[in-house]
Amino acid sequence: MPTVIILGANAGIGRALAAEFASHHYDLILSGRDREELVMVAADLSLRHKVSARPLTADIGKTEVLQSAMEECLNAAGEALEGFVLCAGYLGNPETAKKDLSEVRRILEINFTGSVLALEIAAKHFEQKRRGFICALSSVAGDRGRQSNYLYGSAKGGLTTYLQGLRNRLYRSGVHVITIKPGFVDTRMVFGKGKGPLTASPERAATDIFRAIKKHKDVVYVPWFWRIIMLVVRKIPESVFKRLRM
Amino acid sequence: MNPATSTQKLSGWGRFRTGSCHVFRPEKRSEVAAALASGEQSTYIPRGLGRSYGDASLNENGGVIWPIRLNRFLSFDDSTGEIECESGVSLAEILEFFLPRGWFLPVSPGTKFVTVGGAIAADIHGKNHHRDGTFSNFVQSLELLTPAGELLRCTPANNSEIFWATAGGMGLTGVILSARLRLRQVDSTNVFVDYYKAVNLEDALDKMETSDARYDYSVAWIDALSTGKALGRCILMSGNHAPASELPSRARKLPPGTGNGAAVSTRPKWNLLADFPSGTLNQLTVKAFNAVYYAIHSTAPRQLVSFEKFFYPLDAIDNWNRMYGKDGFVQYQIALPQASGREGLRVVLDRLARSGCASFLAVLKRFGEAGPGLLSFPLHGYTLALDIPVRRGLIPFLHELDRMTLDHGGRVYLAKDAVLRPEDFAAMYPKLDSFRSIQRRLDPKRLFSSSLARRLKILD
Ligand SMILES: Cc1cc2nc3c(=O)[nH]c(=O)nc-3n(C[C@H](O)[C@H](O)[C@H](O)COP(=O)(O)OP(=O)(O)OC[C@H]3O[C@@H](n4cnc5c(N)ncnc54)[C@H](O)[C@@H]3O)c2cc1C
Ligand SMILES: NC(=O)c1ccc[n+]([C@@H]2O[C@H](COP(=O)([O-])OP(=O)(O)OC[C@H]3O[C@@H](n4cnc5c(N)ncnc54)[C@H](OP(=O)(O)O)[C@@H]3O)[C@@H](O)[C@H]2O)c1
């Protein structure tokens, strides 16, 4: 069976996406920081969908060991490897970040530096294979900086730009790169933040992402209506935008 | 890490009791303990899918632990049907993934949208109680995170006191994290149902007494508005799982053990998007409905019925509770002992019919032996469940029924209750003192409480 690696599969969109792949008969390599949780998610998905699911630990915040952790995942998947999905991310706390530069650093490192390093390692592997896909979860927050989450947003904006370049680089090797820009998805990042009717379930997000991968899309908003919302948000002149409380 | 939190106005399924609660939704197992240790709230209560009708899973101005994302299957043994899963797994999920492999729930309530945690905490019963007892009879072990933060594995043999305080304990002994259950093997998804049209209560009870032993499942839909000689007229539905060998060729069979059965969809077909105007279900409409329902059914043997239709007829419509309008409704369910049960049922039904309380879909069934759960509801005898729209005068009226129930040695079901008073509650549950002493040992700092517990003074 085809195999997919999901980094950040413990919870949220990553876990739901792992379930979506499993329901389409993919074997899984599930990776993330918390091994105990990964073991439970792996047991769950293999019982529900009768696929093989292997938990392997990886921390994109630990750049020294990221290479070996990523290689372990890539090797474990072997020949059947079809794709790599990066779901790990860190919203951080903007208030803490105002007082504490280490929070600023953490937001940037997880969402940009660590993410890019993981993707570079995957890119090299797929480039040699000359097939497969790389999918990464960026965010609508990267489309325009605003006061409430511009650290996170700028890291995601950087990630989006990185993914454009990577897509361009891997095109000739037949490796497909997909950028996902979720809006509000009902995970720990959003729960209790009063986002209401615009919020999609992780399962809905996962279905959309799976479809985007299958259809070889390049950049996809999840759910789709965020493309329109962000089009409008991007069109607001900076002289007006800077006055808004967003 | 602390779980994400949200302040929400929650209600029970009847939408009559509501409360503003501080909800913690753990994404990881370790976050449950983190929430309890956070000191953010002075008390906590777990919540599942909120299908209890009253205030059991509410904690007004307090913490609610909502382990709905802790819904992972942990192990499954194909040869014995033993399954281990986290408490946030719903019965619908068990059916979705294990019925195609030939395994069914050992006990099914009237909806599959309840969690394993909620099923144990209310020690739920199904249409097979007369034979198999409650859900907890099939729980081989459970992992309980106590209010003091200790992780206990409880079985009916080890920590058995805590096990039987937790089964039926309405979430007050701690958070159930996972459980090991025994499923029941079936080789089709259908039930053969015998329908019997009973002219009144006596007729129905006689029939049940003589025939229940032949059926796995037995339940009666009763016209609670009928009076006089027809008091308690009902449609008795008794069923057994249909063996694949006796099914017509087009019906779906499950190849046991092969897991090749077709998918089982557990999603509701329709969704009630808005409230009906209050008063839509009034005496007139319900009377008309009941009359039509009674008229279209006739005594008919061996009808082949799908499991969805037989066990969960209401699940086809999402949010069907909106039918009762924004004021909501109360489900009033009582159990009466065998000896005084007939008389008790007659008195209650008679009072109900005279009150003109429009109860739609009243359900009557026989209970088998009571189990060891300290606060478990079933009593060997009978149970009657009524859905009653909220209206003026309802609470005193229900207190009157409480009294009649008590006078006949019966009790009210905590998973449904919204109006009971503490003194009546204490009189109905004779093992309350044992429950309290175990609960207190587990919760020396009084960290667990719920709106129900405060209303009924369960922990005082
Ligand atoms: C249409 C319908 C039909 C029904 N039919 C039946 C029936 O036939 N028989 C029957 O017995 N019941 C029946 N019920 C009631 C239902 O089965 C119970 O109320 C059940 O407890 C609901 O489970 P839940 O997951 O929704 O839990 P909730 O309603 O959210 O909570 C119920 C109780 O369980 C506790 N709880 C929940 N999760 C945990 C946990 N992880 N650890 C510890 N405690 C926990 C809560 O604190 C609360 O006290 C029916 C309900 C409906 C809506
Ligand atoms: N939810 C939204 O509304 C939303 C909106 C836009 C974009 N996104 C993006 O979508 C992605 C998924 O978000 P989510 O809402 O599902 O988040 P989530 O629920 O917080 O899940 C994040 C996942 O990433 C893992 N992770 C976090 N830090 C990690 C690290 N250093 N190394 C490895 N894994 C790590 C987490 O597991 P462990 O903690 O166990 O490692 C978890 O599995 C993120 O990139 C997020 O930025 C989400």
XYZ file of N, CA, C and O and ligand atoms in Angstrom, chain A residues 7-15 31-35 37-38 58-62 86-91 106 110-111 137-141 152 156 159 180-190, chain B residues 1 27-28, ligand 2:
256
model
N 3.965 14.661 9.612
C 4.704 15.245 10.736
C 3.771 16.211 11.456
O 3.283 17.175 10.848
N 3.495 15.905 12.733
C 2.499 16.688 13.477
C 1.171 15.951 13.470
O 0.117 16.541 13.249
N 1.218 14.637 13.709
C 0.025 13.794 13.574
C -0.670 13.529 14.902
O -1.648 12.808 14.954
N -0.170 14.106 15.978
C -0.728 13.831 17.298
C -2.120 14.369 17.503
O -2.894 13.818 18.272
N -2.399 15.487 16.895
C -3.640 16.182 17.224
C -4.070 17.021 16.033
O -3.372 17.097 15.023
N -5.222 17.632 16.187
C -5.682 18.650 15.253
C -5.806 18.170 13.819
O -6.243 17.052 13.551
N -5.409 19.053 12.895
C -5.565 18.756 11.472
C -4.709 17.551 11.089
O -5.115 16.710 10.291
N -3.522 17.445 11.673
C -2.624 16.343 11.326
C -3.239 14.990 11.639
O -3.194 14.067 10.824
N -3.859 14.873 12.802
C -4.480 13.599 13.167
C -5.655 13.292 12.236
O -5.835 12.159 11.786
N 4.455 11.125 12.827
C 5.541 11.656 13.643
C 5.149 12.945 14.340
O 4.216 13.646 13.949
N 5.844 13.198 15.431
C 5.543 14.343 16.287
C 6.413 14.219 17.515
O 7.264 13.329 17.590
N 6.148 15.086 18.497
C 7.041 15.061 19.657
C 6.639 14.047 20.704
O 7.472 13.459 21.363
N 5.321 13.909 20.882
C 4.854 13.185 22.053
C 4.611 11.715 21.699
O 3.586 11.351 21.139
N 5.574 10.875 22.051
C 5.538 9.495 21.600
C 4.318 8.727 22.130
O 3.668 7.982 21.403
N 1.390 9.709 22.839
C 0.190 10.050 22.083
C 0.226 9.440 20.688
O -0.777 8.943 20.187
N 1.413 9.498 20.063
C 1.537 8.957 18.711
C 1.201 7.468 18.696
O 0.569 6.974 17.760
N 9.733 13.008 16.180
C 10.517 14.056 15.511
C 10.080 15.390 16.102
O 8.898 15.583 16.378
N 11.036 16.265 16.311
C 10.736 17.591 16.858
C 11.363 18.636 15.946
O 12.587 18.711 15.841
N 10.516 19.423 15.282
C 11.085 20.397 14.353
C 11.723 21.571 15.095
O 12.373 22.410 14.489
N 11.538 21.606 16.410
C 12.217 22.641 17.194
C 13.633 22.229 17.562
O 14.410 23.056 18.059
N 13.994 20.990 17.342
C 15.343 20.512 17.694
C 16.125 20.286 16.419
O 16.240 19.157 15.915
N 3.547 18.179 6.155
C 3.978 18.882 7.357
C 2.783 19.592 7.988
O 2.254 20.557 7.420
N 2.371 19.083 9.134
C 1.217 19.685 9.824
C 1.616 20.375 11.119
O 0.784 21.014 11.757
N 2.851 20.199 11.536
C 3.269 20.794 12.803
C 3.226 22.314 12.689
O 3.498 22.879 11.632
N 2.865 22.961 13.758
C 2.831 24.416 13.759
C 2.655 24.885 15.183
O 2.305 24.099 16.068
N 2.914 26.165 15.402
C 2.829 26.697 16.765
C 2.279 28.112 16.704
O 2.908 29.001 16.134
N 1.092 28.295 17.259
C 0.464 29.616 17.212
C 1.157 30.585 18.163
O 1.331 31.760 17.853
N 10.652 31.228 19.360
C 10.002 29.919 19.229
C 8.957 29.937 18.108
O 8.878 29.008 17.299
N 9.584 27.376 14.981
C 8.724 26.227 14.656
C 8.059 26.438 13.305
O 8.079 25.557 12.448
N 7.499 27.625 13.113
C 6.694 27.824 11.911
C 7.511 28.109 10.661
O 7.041 27.894 9.555
N 1.279 22.806 5.665
C 0.218 23.672 6.145
C 0.789 25.031 6.523
O 1.497 25.168 7.519
N 0.498 25.988 5.673
C 0.830 27.369 5.997
C -0.410 27.962 6.666
O -1.076 27.249 7.420
N -0.765 29.202 6.362
C -1.958 29.759 6.995
C -2.423 31.009 6.268
O -1.622 31.709 5.650
N -3.725 31.291 6.400
C -4.231 32.571 5.885
C -3.546 33.728 6.614
O -3.435 34.832 6.069
N -3.059 33.453 7.810
C -2.385 34.508 8.576
C -1.125 34.999 7.865
O -0.648 36.098 8.126
N 3.488 34.936 14.126
C 3.050 33.682 13.505
C 2.812 33.903 12.007
O 3.283 33.139 11.162
N 4.543 32.195 8.721
C 3.745 31.457 7.740
C 3.873 32.096 6.355
O 3.884 31.395 5.339
N 6.955 30.891 5.019
C 6.794 29.486 4.629
C 6.093 29.386 3.270
O 6.479 28.599 2.406
N -1.110 24.541 1.710
C -2.470 24.610 2.256
C -2.553 25.834 3.162
O -1.698 26.050 4.022
N -3.592 26.633 2.944
C -3.809 27.784 3.816
C -5.140 27.615 4.537
O -6.188 28.033 4.028
N -5.100 27.030 5.731
C -6.356 26.902 6.473
C -6.800 28.253 7.018
O -5.971 29.135 7.284
N -8.123 28.379 7.169
C -8.678 29.546 7.861
C -8.788 29.193 9.328
O -7.783 28.971 9.986
N -10.012 29.112 9.857
C -10.171 28.650 11.240
C -10.571 27.179 11.241
O -11.572 26.807 10.620
N -9.814 26.386 11.928
C -10.147 24.974 12.066
C -10.242 24.675 13.562
O -9.410 25.144 14.347
N -11.249 23.886 13.919
C -11.580 23.675 15.329
C -10.573 22.752 16.041
O -10.865 21.611 16.339
N -9.399 23.273 16.276
C -8.376 22.537 17.018
C -8.041 23.363 18.255
O -8.684 24.374 18.518
N -7.011 22.948 18.964
C -6.646 23.705 20.159
C -6.311 25.155 19.836
O -6.436 26.029 20.679
N -5.872 25.400 18.592
C -5.502 26.769 18.224
C -6.696 27.713 18.248
O -6.545 28.907 18.430
N -7.884 27.166 18.020
C -9.055 28.012 17.808
C -10.104 27.855 18.921
O -10.881 28.761 19.187
N 0.942 20.188 29.155
C 0.287 21.357 28.599
C -1.166 21.425 29.068
O -1.833 20.410 29.168
N -6.692 17.545 24.073
C -6.361 16.879 22.816
C -5.450 15.692 23.093
O -5.233 14.849 22.237
N -4.856 15.694 24.270
C -3.950 14.629 24.658
C -4.362 14.133 26.026
O -4.880 14.888 26.838
N -6.330 25.446 13.445
C -6.339 26.487 12.652
O -7.309 27.240 12.667
C -5.200 26.756 11.708
C -5.325 27.856 10.860
C -4.308 28.120 9.960
C -3.199 27.315 9.915
N -3.081 26.246 10.746
C -1.870 25.435 10.648
O -2.212 24.072 10.443
C -1.235 23.252 11.079
C -1.953 22.307 12.036
O -2.637 23.091 13.006
P -3.571 22.496 14.139
O -4.627 23.489 14.354
O -3.895 21.115 13.803
O -2.574 22.562 15.368
P -2.466 21.687 16.687
O -3.750 21.087 17.010
O -1.782 22.531 17.670
O -1.504 20.513 16.210
C -0.200 20.760 15.938
C 0.518 19.460 15.721
O 1.886 19.752 15.525
C 2.666 19.022 16.440
N 3.824 19.818 16.803
C 3.838 20.999 17.465
N 5.080 21.401 17.646
C 5.878 20.459 17.094
C 7.270 20.302 16.977
N 8.106 21.181 17.475
N 7.741 19.220 16.343
C 6.907 18.304 15.852
N 5.579 18.386 15.931
C 5.078 19.456 16.560
C 1.749 18.744 17.595
O 2.067 17.565 18.290
P 3.016 17.537 19.576
O 2.675 18.742 20.399
O 2.737 16.272 20.258
O 4.371 17.528 19.023
C 0.426 18.540 16.895
O 0.322 17.223 16.413
C -0.270 24.176 11.777
O 0.838 24.379 10.943
C -1.052 25.467 11.904
O -0.191 26.566 11.964
C -4.081 25.952 11.644
